[in-house]
PDB file of C-alpha atoms and ligand atoms in Angstrom:
ATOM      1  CA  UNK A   7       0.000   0.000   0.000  1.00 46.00           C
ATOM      2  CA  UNK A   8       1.450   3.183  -0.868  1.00 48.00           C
ATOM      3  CA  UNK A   9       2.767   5.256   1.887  1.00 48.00           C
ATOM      4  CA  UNK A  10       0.933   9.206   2.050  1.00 48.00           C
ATOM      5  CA  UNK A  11       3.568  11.622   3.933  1.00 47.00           C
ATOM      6  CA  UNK A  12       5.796  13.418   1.251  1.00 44.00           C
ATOM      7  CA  UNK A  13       9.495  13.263   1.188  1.00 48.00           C
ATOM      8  CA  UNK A  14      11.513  15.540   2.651  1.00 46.00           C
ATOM      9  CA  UNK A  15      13.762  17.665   0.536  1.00 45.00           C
ATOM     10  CA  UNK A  16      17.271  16.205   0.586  1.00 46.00           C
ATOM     11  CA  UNK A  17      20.384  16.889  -0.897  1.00 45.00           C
ATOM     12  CA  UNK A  18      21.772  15.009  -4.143  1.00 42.00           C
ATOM     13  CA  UNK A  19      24.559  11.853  -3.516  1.00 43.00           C
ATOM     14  CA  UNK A  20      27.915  13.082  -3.946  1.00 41.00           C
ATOM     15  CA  UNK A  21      28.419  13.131  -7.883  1.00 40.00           C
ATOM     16  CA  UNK A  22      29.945   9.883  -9.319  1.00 41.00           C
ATOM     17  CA  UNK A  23      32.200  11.149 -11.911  1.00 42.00           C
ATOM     18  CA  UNK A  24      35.195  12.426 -10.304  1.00 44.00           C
ATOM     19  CA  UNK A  25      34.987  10.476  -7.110  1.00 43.00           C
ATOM     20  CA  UNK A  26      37.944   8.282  -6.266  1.00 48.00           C
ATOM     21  CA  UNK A  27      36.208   4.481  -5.903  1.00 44.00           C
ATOM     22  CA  UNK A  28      36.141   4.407  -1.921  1.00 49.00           C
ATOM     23  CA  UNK A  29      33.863   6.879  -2.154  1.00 80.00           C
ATOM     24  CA  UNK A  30      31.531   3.900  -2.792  1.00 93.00           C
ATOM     25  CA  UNK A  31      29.861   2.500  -0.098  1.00 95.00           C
ATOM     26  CA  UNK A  32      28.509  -0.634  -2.861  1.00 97.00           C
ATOM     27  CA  UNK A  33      29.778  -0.971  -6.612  1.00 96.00           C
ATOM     28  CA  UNK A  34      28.676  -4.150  -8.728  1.00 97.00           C
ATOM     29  CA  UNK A  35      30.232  -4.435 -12.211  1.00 97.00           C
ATOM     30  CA  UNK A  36      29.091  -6.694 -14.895  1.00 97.00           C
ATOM     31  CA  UNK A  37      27.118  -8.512 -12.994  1.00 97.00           C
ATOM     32  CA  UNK A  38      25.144 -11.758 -14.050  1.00 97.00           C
ATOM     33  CA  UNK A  39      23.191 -14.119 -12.149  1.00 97.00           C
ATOM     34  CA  UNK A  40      21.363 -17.153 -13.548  1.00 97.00           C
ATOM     35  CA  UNK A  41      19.739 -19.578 -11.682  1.00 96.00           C
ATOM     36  CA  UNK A  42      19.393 -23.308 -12.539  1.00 92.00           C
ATOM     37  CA  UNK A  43      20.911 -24.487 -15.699  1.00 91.00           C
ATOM     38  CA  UNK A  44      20.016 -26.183 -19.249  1.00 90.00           C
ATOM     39  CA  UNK A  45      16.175 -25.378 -20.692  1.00 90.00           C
ATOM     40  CA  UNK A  46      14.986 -24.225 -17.499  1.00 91.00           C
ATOM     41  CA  UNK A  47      17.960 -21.949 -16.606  1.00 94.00           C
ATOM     42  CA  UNK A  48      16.422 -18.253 -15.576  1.00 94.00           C
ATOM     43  CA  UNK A  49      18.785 -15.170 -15.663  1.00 96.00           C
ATOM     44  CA  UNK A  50      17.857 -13.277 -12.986  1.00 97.00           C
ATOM     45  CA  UNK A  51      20.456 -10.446 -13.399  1.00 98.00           C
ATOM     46  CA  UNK A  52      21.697  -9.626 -16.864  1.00 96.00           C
ATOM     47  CA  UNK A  53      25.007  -7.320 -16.881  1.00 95.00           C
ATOM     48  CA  UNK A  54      24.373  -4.943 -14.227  1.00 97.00           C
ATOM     49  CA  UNK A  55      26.746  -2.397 -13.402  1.00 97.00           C
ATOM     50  CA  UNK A  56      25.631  -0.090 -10.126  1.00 97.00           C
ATOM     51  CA  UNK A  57      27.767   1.656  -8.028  1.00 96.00           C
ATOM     52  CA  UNK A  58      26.190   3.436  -4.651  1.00 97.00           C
ATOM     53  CA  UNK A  59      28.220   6.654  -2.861  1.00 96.00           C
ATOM     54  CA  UNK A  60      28.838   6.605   0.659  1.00 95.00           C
ATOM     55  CA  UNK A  61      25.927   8.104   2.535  1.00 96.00           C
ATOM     56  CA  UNK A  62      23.391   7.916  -0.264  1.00 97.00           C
ATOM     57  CA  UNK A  63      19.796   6.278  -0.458  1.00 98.00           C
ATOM     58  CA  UNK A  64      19.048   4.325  -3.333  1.00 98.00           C
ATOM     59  CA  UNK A  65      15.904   2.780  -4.141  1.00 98.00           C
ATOM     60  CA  UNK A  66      15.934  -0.333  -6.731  1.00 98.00           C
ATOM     61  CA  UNK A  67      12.587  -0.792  -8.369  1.00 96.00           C
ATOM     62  CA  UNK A  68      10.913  -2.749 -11.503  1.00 94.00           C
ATOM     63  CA  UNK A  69       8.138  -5.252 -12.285  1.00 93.00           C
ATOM     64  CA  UNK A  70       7.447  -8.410 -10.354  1.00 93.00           C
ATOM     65  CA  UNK A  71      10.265 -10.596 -11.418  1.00 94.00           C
ATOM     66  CA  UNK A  72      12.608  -8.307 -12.700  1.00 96.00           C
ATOM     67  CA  UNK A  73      15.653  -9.255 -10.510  1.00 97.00           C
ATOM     68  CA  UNK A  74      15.462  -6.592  -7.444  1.00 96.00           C
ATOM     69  CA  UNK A  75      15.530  -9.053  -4.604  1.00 94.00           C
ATOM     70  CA  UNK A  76      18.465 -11.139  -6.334  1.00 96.00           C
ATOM     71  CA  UNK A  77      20.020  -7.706  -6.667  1.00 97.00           C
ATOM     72  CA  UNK A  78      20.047  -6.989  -3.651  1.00 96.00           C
ATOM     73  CA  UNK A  79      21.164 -10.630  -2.284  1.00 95.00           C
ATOM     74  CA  UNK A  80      24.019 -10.226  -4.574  1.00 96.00           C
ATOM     75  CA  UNK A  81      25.188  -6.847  -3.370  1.00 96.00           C
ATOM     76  CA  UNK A  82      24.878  -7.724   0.258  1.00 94.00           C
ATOM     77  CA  UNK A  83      26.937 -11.269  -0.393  1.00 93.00           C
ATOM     78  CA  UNK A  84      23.658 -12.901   0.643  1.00 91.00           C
ATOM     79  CA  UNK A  85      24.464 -14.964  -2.723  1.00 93.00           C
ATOM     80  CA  UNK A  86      26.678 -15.690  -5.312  1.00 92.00           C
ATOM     81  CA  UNK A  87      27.229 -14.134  -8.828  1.00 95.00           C
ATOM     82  CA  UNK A  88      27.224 -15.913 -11.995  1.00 96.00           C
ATOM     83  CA  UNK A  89      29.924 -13.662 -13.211  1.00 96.00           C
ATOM     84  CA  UNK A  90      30.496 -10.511 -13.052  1.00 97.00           C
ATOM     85  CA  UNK A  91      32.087  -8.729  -9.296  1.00 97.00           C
ATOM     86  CA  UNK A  92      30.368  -7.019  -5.891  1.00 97.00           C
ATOM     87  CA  UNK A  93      32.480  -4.826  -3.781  1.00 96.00           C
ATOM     88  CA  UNK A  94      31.888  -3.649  -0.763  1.00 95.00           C
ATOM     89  CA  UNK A  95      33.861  -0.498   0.883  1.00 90.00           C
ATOM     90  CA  UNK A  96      36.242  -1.844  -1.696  1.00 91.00           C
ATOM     91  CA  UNK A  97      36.211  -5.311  -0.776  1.00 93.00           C
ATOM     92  CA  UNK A  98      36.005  -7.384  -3.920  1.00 95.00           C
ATOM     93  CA  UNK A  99      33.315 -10.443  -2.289  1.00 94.00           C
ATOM     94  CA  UNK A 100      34.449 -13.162  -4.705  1.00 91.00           C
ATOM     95  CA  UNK A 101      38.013 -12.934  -3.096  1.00 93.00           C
ATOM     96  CA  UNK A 102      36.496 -13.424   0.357  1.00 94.00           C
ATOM     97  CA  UNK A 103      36.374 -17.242   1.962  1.00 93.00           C
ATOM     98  CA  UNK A 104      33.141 -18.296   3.327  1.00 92.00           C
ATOM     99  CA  UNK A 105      34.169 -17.038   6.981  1.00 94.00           C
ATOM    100  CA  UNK A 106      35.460 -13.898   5.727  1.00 94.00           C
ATOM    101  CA  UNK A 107      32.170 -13.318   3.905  1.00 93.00           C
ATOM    102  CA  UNK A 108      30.339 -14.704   6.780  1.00 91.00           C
ATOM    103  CA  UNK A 109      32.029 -11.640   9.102  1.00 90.00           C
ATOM    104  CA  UNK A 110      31.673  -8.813   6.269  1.00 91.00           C
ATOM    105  CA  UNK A 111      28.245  -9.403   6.397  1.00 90.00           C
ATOM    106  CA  UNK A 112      28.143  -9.582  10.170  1.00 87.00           C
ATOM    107  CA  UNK A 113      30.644  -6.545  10.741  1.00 86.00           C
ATOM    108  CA  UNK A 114      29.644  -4.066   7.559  1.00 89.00           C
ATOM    109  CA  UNK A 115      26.492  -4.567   6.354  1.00 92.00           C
ATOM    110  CA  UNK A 116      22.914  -4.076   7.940  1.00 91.00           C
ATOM    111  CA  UNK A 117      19.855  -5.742   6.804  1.00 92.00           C
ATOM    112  CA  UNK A 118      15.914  -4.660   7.070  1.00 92.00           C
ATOM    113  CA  UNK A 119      13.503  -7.272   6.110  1.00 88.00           C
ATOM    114  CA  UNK A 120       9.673  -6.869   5.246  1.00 86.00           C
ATOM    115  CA  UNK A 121       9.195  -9.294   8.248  1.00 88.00           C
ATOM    116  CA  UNK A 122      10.673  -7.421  11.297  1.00 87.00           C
ATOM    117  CA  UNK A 123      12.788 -10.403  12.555  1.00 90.00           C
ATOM    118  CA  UNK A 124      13.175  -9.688  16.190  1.00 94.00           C
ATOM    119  CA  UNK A 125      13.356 -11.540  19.217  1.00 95.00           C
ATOM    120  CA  UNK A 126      10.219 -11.908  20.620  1.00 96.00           C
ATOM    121  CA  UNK A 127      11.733 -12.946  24.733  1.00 97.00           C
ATOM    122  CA  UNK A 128      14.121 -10.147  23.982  1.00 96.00           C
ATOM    123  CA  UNK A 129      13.225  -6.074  25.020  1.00 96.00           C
ATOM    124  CA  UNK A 130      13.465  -3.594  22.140  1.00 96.00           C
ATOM    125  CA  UNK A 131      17.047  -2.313  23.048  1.00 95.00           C
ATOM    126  CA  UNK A 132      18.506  -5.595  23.533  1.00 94.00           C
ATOM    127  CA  UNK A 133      16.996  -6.367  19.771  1.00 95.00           C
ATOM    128  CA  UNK A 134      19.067  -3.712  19.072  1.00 93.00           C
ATOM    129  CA  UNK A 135      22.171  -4.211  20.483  1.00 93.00           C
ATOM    130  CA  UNK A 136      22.484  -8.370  19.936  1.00 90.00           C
ATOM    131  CA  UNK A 137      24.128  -8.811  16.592  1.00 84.00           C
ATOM    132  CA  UNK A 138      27.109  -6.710  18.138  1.00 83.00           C
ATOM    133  CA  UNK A 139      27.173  -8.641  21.131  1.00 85.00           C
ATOM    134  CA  UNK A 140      27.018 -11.797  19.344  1.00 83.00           C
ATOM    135  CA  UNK A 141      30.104 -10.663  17.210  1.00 79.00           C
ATOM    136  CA  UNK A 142      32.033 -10.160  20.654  1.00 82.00           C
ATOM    137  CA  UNK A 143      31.856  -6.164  19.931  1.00 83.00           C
ATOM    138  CA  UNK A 144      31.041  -3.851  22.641  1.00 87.00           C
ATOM    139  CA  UNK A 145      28.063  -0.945  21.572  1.00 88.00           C
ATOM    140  CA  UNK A 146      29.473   2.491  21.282  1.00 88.00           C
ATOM    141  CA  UNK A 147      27.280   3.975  23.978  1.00 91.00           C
ATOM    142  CA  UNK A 148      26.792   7.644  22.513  1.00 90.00           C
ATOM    143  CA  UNK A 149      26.238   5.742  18.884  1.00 87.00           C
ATOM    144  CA  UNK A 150      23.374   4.085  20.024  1.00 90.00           C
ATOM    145  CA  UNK A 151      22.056   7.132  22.076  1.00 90.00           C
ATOM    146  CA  UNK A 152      22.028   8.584  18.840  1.00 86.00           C
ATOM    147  CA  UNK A 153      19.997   5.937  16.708  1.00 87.00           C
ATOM    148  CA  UNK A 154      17.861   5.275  19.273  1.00 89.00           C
ATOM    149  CA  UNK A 155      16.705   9.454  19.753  1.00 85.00           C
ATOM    150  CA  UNK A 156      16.475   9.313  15.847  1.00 81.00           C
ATOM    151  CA  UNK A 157      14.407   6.234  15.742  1.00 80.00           C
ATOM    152  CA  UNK A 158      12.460   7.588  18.712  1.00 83.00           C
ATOM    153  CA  UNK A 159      11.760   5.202  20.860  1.00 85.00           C
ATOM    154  CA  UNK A 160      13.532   6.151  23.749  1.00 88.00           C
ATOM    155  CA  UNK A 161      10.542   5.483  25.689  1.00 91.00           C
ATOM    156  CA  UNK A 162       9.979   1.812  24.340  1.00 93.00           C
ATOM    157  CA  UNK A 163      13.477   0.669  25.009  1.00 94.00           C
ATOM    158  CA  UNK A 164      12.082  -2.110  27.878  1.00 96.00           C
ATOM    159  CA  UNK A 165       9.018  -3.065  25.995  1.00 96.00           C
ATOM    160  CA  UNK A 166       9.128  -6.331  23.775  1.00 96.00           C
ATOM    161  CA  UNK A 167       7.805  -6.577  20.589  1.00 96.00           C
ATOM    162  CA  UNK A 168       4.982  -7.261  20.968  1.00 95.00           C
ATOM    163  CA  UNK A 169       4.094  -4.194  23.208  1.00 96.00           C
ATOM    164  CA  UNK A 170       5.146  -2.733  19.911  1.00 94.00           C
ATOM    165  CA  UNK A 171       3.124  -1.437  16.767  1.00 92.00           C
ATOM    166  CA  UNK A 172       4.306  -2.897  13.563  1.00 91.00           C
ATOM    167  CA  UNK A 173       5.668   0.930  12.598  1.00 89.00           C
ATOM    168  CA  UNK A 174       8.056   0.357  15.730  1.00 91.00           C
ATOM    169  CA  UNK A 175       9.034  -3.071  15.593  1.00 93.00           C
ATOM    170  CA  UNK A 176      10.388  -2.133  11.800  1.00 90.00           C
ATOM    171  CA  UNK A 177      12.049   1.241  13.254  1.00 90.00           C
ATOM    172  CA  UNK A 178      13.560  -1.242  16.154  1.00 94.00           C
ATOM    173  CA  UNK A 179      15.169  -3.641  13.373  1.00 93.00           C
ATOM    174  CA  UNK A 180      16.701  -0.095  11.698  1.00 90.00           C
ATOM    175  CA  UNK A 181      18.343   0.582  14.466  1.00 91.00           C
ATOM    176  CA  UNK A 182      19.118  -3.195  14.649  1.00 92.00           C
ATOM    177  CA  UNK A 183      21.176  -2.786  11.478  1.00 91.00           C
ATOM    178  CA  UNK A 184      22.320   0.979  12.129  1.00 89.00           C
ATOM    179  CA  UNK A 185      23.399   0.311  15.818  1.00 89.00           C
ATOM    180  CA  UNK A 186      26.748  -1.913  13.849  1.00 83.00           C
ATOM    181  CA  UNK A 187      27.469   1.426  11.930  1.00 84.00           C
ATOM    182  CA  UNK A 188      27.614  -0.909   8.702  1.00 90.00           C
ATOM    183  CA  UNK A 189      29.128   0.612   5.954  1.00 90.00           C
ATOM    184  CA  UNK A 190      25.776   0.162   4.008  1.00 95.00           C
ATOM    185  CA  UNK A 191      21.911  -0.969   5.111  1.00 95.00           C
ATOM    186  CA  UNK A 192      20.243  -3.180   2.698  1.00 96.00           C
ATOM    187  CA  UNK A 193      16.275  -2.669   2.761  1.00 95.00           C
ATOM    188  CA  UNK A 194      14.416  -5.392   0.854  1.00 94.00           C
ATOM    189  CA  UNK A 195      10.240  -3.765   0.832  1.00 93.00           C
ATOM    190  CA  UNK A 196      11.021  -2.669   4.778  1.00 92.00           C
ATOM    191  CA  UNK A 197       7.411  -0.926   5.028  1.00 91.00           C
ATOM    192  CA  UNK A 198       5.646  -3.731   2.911  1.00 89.00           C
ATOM    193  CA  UNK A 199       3.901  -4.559   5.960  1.00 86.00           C
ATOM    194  CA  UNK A 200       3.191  -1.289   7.411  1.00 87.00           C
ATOM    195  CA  UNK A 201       0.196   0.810   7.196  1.00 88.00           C
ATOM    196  CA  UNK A 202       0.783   4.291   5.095  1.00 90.00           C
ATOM    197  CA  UNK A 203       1.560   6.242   8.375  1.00 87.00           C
ATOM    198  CA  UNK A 204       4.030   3.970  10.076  1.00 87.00           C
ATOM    199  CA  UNK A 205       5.573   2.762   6.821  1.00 89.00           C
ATOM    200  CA  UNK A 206       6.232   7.007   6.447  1.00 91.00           C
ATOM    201  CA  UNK A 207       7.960   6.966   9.796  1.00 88.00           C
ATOM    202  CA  UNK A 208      10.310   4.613   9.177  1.00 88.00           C
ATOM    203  CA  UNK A 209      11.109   5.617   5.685  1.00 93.00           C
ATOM    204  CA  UNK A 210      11.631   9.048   7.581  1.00 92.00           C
ATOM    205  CA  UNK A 211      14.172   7.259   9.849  1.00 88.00           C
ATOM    206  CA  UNK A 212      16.234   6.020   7.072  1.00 92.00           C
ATOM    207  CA  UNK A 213      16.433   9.192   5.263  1.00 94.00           C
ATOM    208  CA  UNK A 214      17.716  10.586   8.293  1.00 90.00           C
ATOM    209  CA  UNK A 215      20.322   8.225   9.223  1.00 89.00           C
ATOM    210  CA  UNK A 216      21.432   8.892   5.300  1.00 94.00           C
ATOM    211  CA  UNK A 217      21.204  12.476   5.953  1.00 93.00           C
ATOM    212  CA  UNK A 218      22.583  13.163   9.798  1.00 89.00           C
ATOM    213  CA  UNK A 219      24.249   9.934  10.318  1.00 86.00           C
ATOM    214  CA  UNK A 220      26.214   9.302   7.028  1.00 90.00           C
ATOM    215  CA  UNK A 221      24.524   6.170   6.424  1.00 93.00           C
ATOM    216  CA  UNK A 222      24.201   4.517   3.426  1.00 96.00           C
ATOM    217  CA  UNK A 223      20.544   2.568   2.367  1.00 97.00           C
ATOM    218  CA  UNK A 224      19.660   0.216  -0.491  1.00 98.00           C
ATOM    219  CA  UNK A 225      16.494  -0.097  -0.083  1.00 97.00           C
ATOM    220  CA  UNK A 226      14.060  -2.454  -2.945  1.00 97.00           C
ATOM    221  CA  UNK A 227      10.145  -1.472  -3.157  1.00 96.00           C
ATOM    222  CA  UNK A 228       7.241  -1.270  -5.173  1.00 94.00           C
ATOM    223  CA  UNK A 229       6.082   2.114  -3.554  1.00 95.00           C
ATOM    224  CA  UNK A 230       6.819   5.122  -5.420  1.00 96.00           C
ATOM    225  CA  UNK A 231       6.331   7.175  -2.760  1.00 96.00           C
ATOM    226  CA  UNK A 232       8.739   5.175  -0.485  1.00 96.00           C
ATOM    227  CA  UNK A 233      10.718   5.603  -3.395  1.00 97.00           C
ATOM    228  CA  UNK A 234      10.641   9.045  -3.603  1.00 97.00           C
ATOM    229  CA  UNK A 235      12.295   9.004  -0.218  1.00 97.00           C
ATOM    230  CA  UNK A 236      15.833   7.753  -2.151  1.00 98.00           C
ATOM    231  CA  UNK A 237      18.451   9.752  -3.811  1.00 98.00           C
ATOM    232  CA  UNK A 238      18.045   7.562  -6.626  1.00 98.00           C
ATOM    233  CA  UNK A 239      15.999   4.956  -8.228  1.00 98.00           C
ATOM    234  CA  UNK A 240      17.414   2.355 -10.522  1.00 97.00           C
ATOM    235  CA  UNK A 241      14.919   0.736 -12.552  1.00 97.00           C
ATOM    236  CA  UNK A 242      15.260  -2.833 -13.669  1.00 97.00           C
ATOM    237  CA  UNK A 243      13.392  -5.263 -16.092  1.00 95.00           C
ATOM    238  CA  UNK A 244      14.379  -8.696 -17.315  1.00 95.00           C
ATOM    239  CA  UNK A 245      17.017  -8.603 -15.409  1.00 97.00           C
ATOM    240  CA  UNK A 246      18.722  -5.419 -16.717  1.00 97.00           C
ATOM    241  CA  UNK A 247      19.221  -1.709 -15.394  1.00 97.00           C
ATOM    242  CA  UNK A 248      16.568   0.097 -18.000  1.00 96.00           C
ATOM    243  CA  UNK A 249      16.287   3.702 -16.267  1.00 96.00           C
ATOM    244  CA  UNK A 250      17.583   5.691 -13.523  1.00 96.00           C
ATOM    245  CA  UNK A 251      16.130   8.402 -11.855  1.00 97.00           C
ATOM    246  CA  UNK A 252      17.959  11.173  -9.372  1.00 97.00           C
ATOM    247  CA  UNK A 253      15.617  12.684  -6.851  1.00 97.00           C
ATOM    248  CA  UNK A 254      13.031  11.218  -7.723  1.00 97.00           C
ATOM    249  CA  UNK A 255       9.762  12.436  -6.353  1.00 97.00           C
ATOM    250  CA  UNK A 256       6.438   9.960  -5.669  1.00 96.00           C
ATOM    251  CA  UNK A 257       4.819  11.232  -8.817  1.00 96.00           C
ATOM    252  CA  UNK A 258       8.220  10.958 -11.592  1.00 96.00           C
ATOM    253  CA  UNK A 259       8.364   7.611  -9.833  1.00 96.00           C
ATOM    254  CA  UNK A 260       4.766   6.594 -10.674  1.00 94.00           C
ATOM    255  CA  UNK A 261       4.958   7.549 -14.113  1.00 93.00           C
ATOM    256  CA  UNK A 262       7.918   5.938 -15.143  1.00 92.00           C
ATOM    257  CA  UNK A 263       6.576   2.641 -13.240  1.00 91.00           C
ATOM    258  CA  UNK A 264       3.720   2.863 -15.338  1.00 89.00           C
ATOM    259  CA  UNK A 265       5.932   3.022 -19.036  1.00 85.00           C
ATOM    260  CA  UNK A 266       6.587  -0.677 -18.194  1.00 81.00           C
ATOM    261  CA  UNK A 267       3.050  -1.417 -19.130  1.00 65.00           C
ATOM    262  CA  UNK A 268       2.264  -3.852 -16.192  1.00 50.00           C
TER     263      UNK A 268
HETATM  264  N1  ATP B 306      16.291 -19.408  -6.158  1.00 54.67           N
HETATM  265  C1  ATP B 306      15.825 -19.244  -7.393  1.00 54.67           C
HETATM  266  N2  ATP B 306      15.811 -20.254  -8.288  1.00 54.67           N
HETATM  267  C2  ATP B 306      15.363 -20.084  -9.547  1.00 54.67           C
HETATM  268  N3  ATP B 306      14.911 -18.904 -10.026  1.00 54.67           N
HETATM  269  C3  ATP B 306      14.897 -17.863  -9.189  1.00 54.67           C
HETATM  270  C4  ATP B 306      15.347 -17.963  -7.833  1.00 54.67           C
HETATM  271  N4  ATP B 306      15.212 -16.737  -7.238  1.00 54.67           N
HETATM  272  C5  ATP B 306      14.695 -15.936  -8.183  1.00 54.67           C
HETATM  273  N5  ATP B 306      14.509 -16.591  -9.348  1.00 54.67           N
HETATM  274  C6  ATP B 306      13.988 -16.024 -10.605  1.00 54.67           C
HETATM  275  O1  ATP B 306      14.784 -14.893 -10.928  1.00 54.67           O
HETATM  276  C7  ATP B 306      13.978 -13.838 -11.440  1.00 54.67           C
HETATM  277  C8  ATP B 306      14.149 -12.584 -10.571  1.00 54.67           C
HETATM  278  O2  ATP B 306      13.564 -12.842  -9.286  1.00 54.67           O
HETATM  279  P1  ATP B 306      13.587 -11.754  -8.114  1.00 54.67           P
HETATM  280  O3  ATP B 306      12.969 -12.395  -6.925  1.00 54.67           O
HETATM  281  O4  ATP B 306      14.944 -11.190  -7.977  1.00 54.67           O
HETATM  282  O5  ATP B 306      12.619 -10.627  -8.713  1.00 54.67           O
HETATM  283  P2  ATP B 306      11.940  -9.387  -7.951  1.00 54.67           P
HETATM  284  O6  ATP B 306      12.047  -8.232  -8.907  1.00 54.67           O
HETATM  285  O7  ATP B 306      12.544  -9.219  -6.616  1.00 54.67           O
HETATM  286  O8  ATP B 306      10.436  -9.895  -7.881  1.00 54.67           O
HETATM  287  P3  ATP B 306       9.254  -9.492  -6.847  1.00 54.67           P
HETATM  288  O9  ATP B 306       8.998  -8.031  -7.054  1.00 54.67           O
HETATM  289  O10 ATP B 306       8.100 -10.331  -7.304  1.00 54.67           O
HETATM  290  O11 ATP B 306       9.729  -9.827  -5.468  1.00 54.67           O
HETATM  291  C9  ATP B 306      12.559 -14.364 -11.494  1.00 54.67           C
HETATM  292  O12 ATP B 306      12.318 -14.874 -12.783  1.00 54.67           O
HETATM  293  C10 ATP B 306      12.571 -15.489 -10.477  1.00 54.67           C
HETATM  294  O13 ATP B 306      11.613 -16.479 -10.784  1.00 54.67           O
END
C-alpha cells in the first residue's frame, strides 16, 4: 500500500564522476546471475553495473520478477554471482572465503527485512544491540544514544515486541542494522507490511540516518512514494538496469513505473 507523507527535501549523492572508488559505499560491475541451468535456466540479473556513494539512499525498483531481490542478495553477499564482481567499501566479495564473507556481512552490512525479525523474549534495546554482542563487539554507547533518539523510541526501550506497533518493531530492526554502523543498510520492501503512516515513519528514519548519520541505504520497493524518499531509483526489467532516476519524487516515480506497461 502506498505510503501518504511526502518526502523531505534532501540533498543530491555526492556526484559519481570524479569520485575516487572508496567513495563507494557498494559498486557491482558486470554482474550476471542465472539460476538453474540447461532449458529451465532463468537469468535473474543480466550485466548490471551499479555503483552506490557513501551516505546515499538508493531505491531499486521494476516489475514483479525483474531481478530486485536477487540484486540486492548479490550486493549484500547474501548470494553468489554468476559472473560478473560485488564490492563492498572496496572489498572485492568473490576474493572473500566463506568465513570472511560470513564476518563482512556480520561486521559491515545491515539488513531490514519486510518481516521485522526480532526476538520476541528479547526487550526492544537488547533487539538492538544483539548482533554486536554476538560478534564479541562492545556498543558504542553515545552511537546508540544517537539511533535510538532518531528512531524515537527512547521510551519503548524495555518493551518487547509485541508491546510494539508494527511501525516500531520495523524502526527497532533499523536501528538493529544501524546500531553496527555498517558501511551500508540493505532494505528489501522494509514498510511492505506497514500501514501508510508507520511505513512514512520509518522511511523518515532512514532518510535521516542517510542524511545526519552518514549512512548509506539500499532499499528495494514497489512504492513510489517510499521511493521518492531515495536519492536515486534504478529501474530494472528482465534482469537489466533500463532507467535511472535522481531525486526522484512519488509522482516521476509513478509515471515511469507505469511506461513498463504492467
Ligand atoms: N532461487 C531461485 N531459483 C530459480 N529462479 C529464481 C530464484 N530466485 C529468483 N529466481 C527467478 O529470478 C527472477 C528474478 O527474481 P527476483 O525475486 O529477484 O525478482 P523481484 O524483482 O525481486 O520480484 P518481486 O517483485 O516479485 O519480489 C525471477 O524470474 C525469479 O523467478
Amino acid at each position: 500500500m502506498p505510503t501518504t507523507a511526502p518526502p523531505q527535501s534532501h540533498p543530491a549523492p555526492a556526484a559519481g564522476g570524479d569520485a575516487p572508488a572508496t567513495a563507494a559505499a557498494v559498486r557491482a560491475f558486470a554482474l550476471r546471475k542465472v539460476y538453474g541451468s540447461g532449458s529451465s535456466a532463468v537469468t535473474a540479473l543480466d550485466d548490471v553495473t551499479v555503483g552506490v556513494p557513501r551516505g546515499s539512499f538508493l531505491a531499486v525498483m521494476g516489475p514483479s520478477g525483474s531481478g530486485k531481490s536477487t540484486l540486492l542478495h548479490c550486493l549484500a553477499g547474501l548470494d553468489t554471482v554468476t559472473s560478473g564482481t560485488v564490492e563492498v567499501a572496496g572489498t572485492d566479495l568473490s576474493r572473500l572465503s566463506d568465513a570472511q564473507l560470513t564476518r563482512l556481512r556480520r561486521d559491515r552490512v545491515g539488513f531490514v527485512f519486510q518481516s521485522f525479525n526480532l526476538v520476541p523474549t528479547l526487550t526492544a534495546e537488547e533487539n538492538m544491540t544483539l548482533p554486536a554482542l554476538l560478534a564479541g563487539r562492545k556498543v558504542d554507547p553515545a552511537w546508540l544514544a544517537e539511533v535510538v533518539a532518531t528512531v524515537g523510541l527512547a521510551d519503548r526501550l524495555s518493551h518487547r515486541p509485541s508491546a510494539l506497533s508494527g511501525g516500531q518493531q520495523q524502526r527497532v530492526a533499523v536501528a538493529r542494522a544501524l546500531v553496527a554502523r555498517p558501511e551500508v543498510t540493505f532494505a528489501d520492501e522494509p514498510t511492505g507490511n506497514l500501514d501508510s503512516r508507520a511505513g512514512a515513519e520509518v522511511l523518515g528514519f532512514l532518510r535521516r540516518a542517510v542524511d545526519t548519520m552518514d549512512q548509506t541505504v539500499v532499499m528495494v520497493t514497489h512504492d513510489p512514494v517510499a521511493a521518492g524518499y531515495a536519492d536515486r531509483v534504478l529501474f530494472l526489467a528482465d534482469g537489466a538496469v533500463v532507467d535511472e532516476m535522481a531525486d526522484p519524487t512519488a509522482a516521476r516515480v509513478l509515471d515511469r513505473m507505469k511506461r513498463f506497461g504492467d
